C-alpha atoms as one frame of an Amber mdcrd trajectory, in Angstrom:
protein
  -3.799  12.546  -9.095  -5.580  14.157  -6.164  -4.432  17.535  -4.864  -5.247
  16.717  -1.225  -6.085  13.082  -0.341  -7.703  12.336   3.037  -6.745   8.772
   4.095  -9.124   7.171   6.596  -8.471   3.433   6.127  -6.714   0.825   8.234
  -3.263  -0.138   6.935  -0.466  -2.468   7.994   2.931  -3.320   6.556   1.725
  -6.350   4.629   0.235  -3.995   2.048   1.702  -1.329  -0.273   1.737   2.218
   1.089  -0.713   4.748  -0.275   2.214   7.162  -0.682   5.892   6.411  -0.012
   8.668   8.979   0.370  10.315   7.561  -2.755   7.111   7.999  -4.765   6.659
  11.577  -3.564  10.282  12.426  -4.338   9.960  10.913  -7.821   6.695  12.783
  -8.417   8.228  16.142  -7.518  11.430  15.423  -9.446   9.304  14.858 -12.571
   7.902  18.398 -12.224   4.460  17.243 -11.055   3.437  19.488  -8.153  -0.283
  18.766  -8.221  -0.198  17.125  -4.772  -0.513  20.021  -2.313  -1.516  18.460
   0.996  -2.328  15.191   2.767  -4.780  15.120   5.689  -4.168  11.725   7.305
  -7.170  11.325   9.613  -5.791   7.980  10.826  -2.618   9.784  11.995  -0.669
   6.639  11.168   2.926   7.855  11.555   5.249   6.091   9.065   2.220   4.201
   7.844   0.166   4.292   4.645   1.451   7.841   4.075   5.179   7.535   4.763
   5.893  11.314   4.643   3.766  11.694   7.793   6.863  11.494   9.985   5.202
  12.750  13.184   1.810  13.570  14.631   0.577  17.146  14.953  -1.593  19.032
  17.459  -4.770  21.078  17.376  -2.746  24.240  18.052  -0.208  23.427  15.312
  -2.001  20.998  13.005   0.324  21.238   9.987   3.905  20.849   8.932   5.544
  20.804   5.496   7.409  17.736   4.287  10.118  18.478   1.708  10.647  15.378
  -0.471  13.881  16.780  -1.933  15.629  16.824   1.464  13.318  14.307   3.189
  12.886  16.677   6.110   9.920  18.354   7.800   9.630  22.002   8.713   7.209
  24.195  10.616   7.403  26.978   7.995   4.210  26.455   6.004   5.533  28.619
   3.167   8.498  26.322   2.539   8.796  23.907  -0.389   7.054  20.574  -0.096
   3.690  19.035   0.751   1.463  20.190   3.613   0.880  17.359   6.107  -1.867
  17.053   8.743  -1.880  14.264  11.336  -3.725  15.305  14.514  -4.010  12.158
  16.616  -6.984  13.395  18.688  -8.907  14.762  15.706 -11.724  12.128  15.969
 -12.477  13.495  19.471 -12.742  17.094  18.287 -16.407  18.134  18.199 -18.071
  21.530  17.768 -19.566  22.938  20.979 -23.139  22.312  19.784 -22.374  18.678
  18.950 -20.600  18.214  22.272 -23.569  19.617  24.186 -25.986  17.369  22.293
 -23.820  14.326  22.937 -23.628  15.139  26.660 -27.427  15.425  26.917 -27.872
  12.083  25.148 -25.313  10.437  27.459 -26.777  11.788  30.694 -29.415   9.007
  31.203 -26.656   6.359  31.054 -24.282   7.916  33.611 -25.624   6.047  36.667
 -24.920   2.680  35.096 -21.509   3.800  33.885 -20.551   5.084  37.341 -21.737
   1.972  39.203 -19.235  -0.935  39.192 -20.888  -4.197  38.172 -24.130  -2.552
  37.108 -25.727  -4.126  34.022 -25.263  -2.056  30.908 -27.949  -1.222  28.403
 -27.785  -2.657  24.915 -26.528   0.710  23.641 -23.660   0.859  26.139 -22.768
  -2.820  25.667 -22.509  -2.319  21.916 -20.254   0.699  22.490 -17.931  -1.051
  24.974 -14.560  -1.870  23.451 -12.787  -3.155  26.586 -13.966  -4.114  30.056
 -12.155  -5.527  33.096  -8.863  -5.537  31.228 -10.111  -7.523  28.228 -11.451
  -6.683  24.793 -15.185  -7.106  24.285 -16.066 -10.077  22.039 -17.040  -7.816
  19.135 -13.588  -6.234  19.225 -11.514  -9.368  19.746 -10.131  -8.959  16.232
  -8.021  -6.034  17.502  -5.870  -8.457  19.470  -5.360 -10.613  16.402  -4.416
  -7.543  14.359  -1.879  -6.499  16.981  -0.329  -9.968  17.059  -0.127 -10.047
  13.255   1.486  -6.620  13.205   4.029  -7.615  15.874   4.930 -10.736  13.877
   5.273  -8.639  10.735   7.483  -6.074  12.485   9.711  -8.846  13.839   9.973
 -10.284  10.333  10.806  -6.833   8.973  13.590  -6.405  11.525  15.043  -9.769
  10.577  14.861  -8.957   6.856  16.366  -5.513   7.398  19.303  -7.008   9.247
  19.894  -9.557   6.520  19.488  -6.963   3.766  21.984  -4.674   5.467  24.492
  -7.519   5.620  23.905  -8.289   1.943  24.238  -4.635   0.897  27.557  -4.425
   2.732  28.977  -6.805   0.113  27.279  -5.222  -2.929  28.768  -2.767  -5.360
  26.931   0.532  -5.921  25.460  -0.759  -9.194  24.331  -4.011  -7.559  22.713
  -2.106  -4.680  20.762   0.065  -7.174  19.599  -3.063  -9.018  18.356  -4.622
  -5.763  16.551  -1.370  -4.868  14.980  -1.441  -8.354  13.677  -4.991  -7.959
  10.360  -6.313  -6.708   7.625  -8.874  -7.321   4.195  -8.013  -8.709   0.981
  -9.999  -8.637  -1.174  -9.492 -11.743  -4.720 -10.791 -11.485  -7.558 -10.703
 -14.001  -8.394 -11.833 -17.544  -4.716 -11.556 -18.378  -4.488 -13.557 -21.587
  -7.846 -13.088 -23.273  -7.595  -9.313 -22.913  -3.934  -9.218 -23.967  -3.005
  -7.453 -20.751  -0.142  -9.812 -19.863   1.725  -9.081 -23.093   0.994  -5.367
 -22.847   2.397  -5.394 -19.291   5.591  -7.102 -20.456   5.892  -4.504 -23.243
   5.842  -1.790 -20.559   8.632  -3.497 -18.613  10.777  -4.024 -21.708  10.228
  -0.467 -22.959  11.569   0.815 -19.635  14.689  -1.334 -20.010  13.644  -3.731
 -17.277  14.079  -7.477 -16.958  11.307  -9.835 -15.860  10.783 -13.425 -14.864
   7.350 -15.015 -14.487   7.715 -16.925 -11.225   4.245 -18.417 -11.309   1.277
 -18.356 -13.680  -2.117 -19.736 -12.692  -4.500 -20.127 -15.632  -8.191 -20.840
 -15.132  -9.914 -21.629 -18.432 -13.362 -20.303 -19.263 -15.565 -22.859 -21.002
 -16.813 -21.105 -24.102 -17.534 -21.391 -27.801 -15.237 -18.489 -28.556 -18.125
 -16.173 -29.400 -18.857 -14.702 -25.966 -17.803 -11.104 -25.252 -14.939 -10.686
 -22.820 -17.343  -9.072 -20.370 -19.091 -12.452 -19.896 -15.950 -14.233 -18.653
 -15.911 -15.304 -15.021 -12.654 -17.153 -14.346  -9.538 -15.047 -13.789  -5.869
 -15.859 -14.047  -2.949 -14.640 -11.990   0.786 -14.233 -12.463   3.702 -13.502
 -10.166   6.325 -11.438 -11.974   9.759 -10.582 -10.649  11.233  -7.526 -12.326
  14.362  -5.418 -12.076  15.170  -1.868 -13.170  18.933  -1.401 -12.846  18.637
   2.361 -12.228  16.906   1.864  -8.872  13.597   2.473  -7.137  12.465   5.639
  -8.953  12.175   3.992 -12.415  10.626   0.936 -10.765   7.912   3.158  -9.266
   7.368   4.694 -12.704   6.868   1.240 -14.255   4.507   0.240 -11.450   2.427
   3.372 -12.088   2.342   2.603 -15.824   1.183  -0.968 -15.166  -1.590   0.190
 -12.846  -2.649   2.784 -15.424  -2.611   0.062 -18.088  -4.961  -2.101 -16.018
  -7.281   0.897 -15.569  -7.324   1.515 -19.348  -8.385  -2.100 -20.028 -11.620
  -2.488 -18.007 -12.581  -5.778 -19.689  -9.464  -7.339 -18.175 -10.843  -6.615
 -14.674  -7.199  -6.603 -13.633  -5.251  -5.546 -10.574  -1.514  -4.999 -10.126
  -0.199  -5.334  -6.568   3.398  -5.093  -5.368   4.680  -7.872  -3.091   8.031
  -6.431  -1.973   8.739  -9.183   0.562   7.920 -12.135  -1.678  11.551 -12.912
  -2.544  13.035 -11.785   0.743  15.397  -9.382  -1.006  16.868 -12.087  -3.264
  16.288 -11.365  -6.970  18.519 -13.966  -8.601  16.033 -14.498 -11.453  16.407
 -10.971 -12.847  19.788  -9.651 -11.684  22.591 -10.942 -13.941  25.450 -12.637
 -12.134  23.364 -13.551  -9.076  23.207 -17.146  -7.972  20.705 -18.968 -10.138
  21.304 -16.834 -13.214  19.471 -13.803 -14.512  17.857 -14.789 -17.794  14.297
 -13.632 -18.112  11.573 -16.183 -18.669  10.096 -16.401 -22.173   6.947 -14.453
 -22.882   3.646 -16.287 -22.744   2.418 -17.076 -26.259   0.101 -14.603 -27.978
  -2.825 -16.960 -28.270  -6.571 -16.607 -27.872  -7.119 -19.178 -25.123  -9.581
 -17.764 -22.630  -8.065 -18.027 -19.128
């Protein structure tokens, strides 16, 4: 793992986090202290990097997040991971760069200062919003905001329902729910043997699984082509439960992603879909409505999906 990742990408809650507080706590509890710092240039508080619990400033750009206590502290010598999240960092320029930028901007100031004046192609391309509306090239921002608002509303509804459900769960049942999720596996799952290897990982960890959906796309072949020549991929939705809770579930997820990386011919990906079942894992938690028996393994055959 990296010692100091620098996230710069867009993220929203429909996708897995780059680093969750649970993952960081599990990493440190295992004795792995390789991760020293995170410089989140997006400054996305409670976003892709969940331990970034607040933004920072130019004068005080860092704080330390302690995964053991899940608290942040200004003492940079304290235990934990150094966090940077300066929200105005993209506007910070060296004096020489600032002077150069000002000289380049000077010829455009008259048009910028004159209401209704036609803008040059350069200024038009750089305009994000005008007269209270987004420019056509940036209209997607509105759609992203609407999608995020819908997702946050859905999250609030799910959180309320989950809280009501947890109120009626025993401690063991609550741990089992926390240790449950749905994964999407995509790639040459059967021909490479990855699907069976993935199920071996789950079983070795003491987990239970149920294949909710398997989509197989056959490759027309004579059986003599190398795996690298295959084009059609298959996918599987797998619900799984680790009774001990989220930490062992994260460990299994890491093992599955490492497995996919070790089998390049499978061209596989493993993605968590935590909201797929809406918090109801009756296929893998014994005693839940609908039963808890795991689905049978797919056969170990040589069909090329």
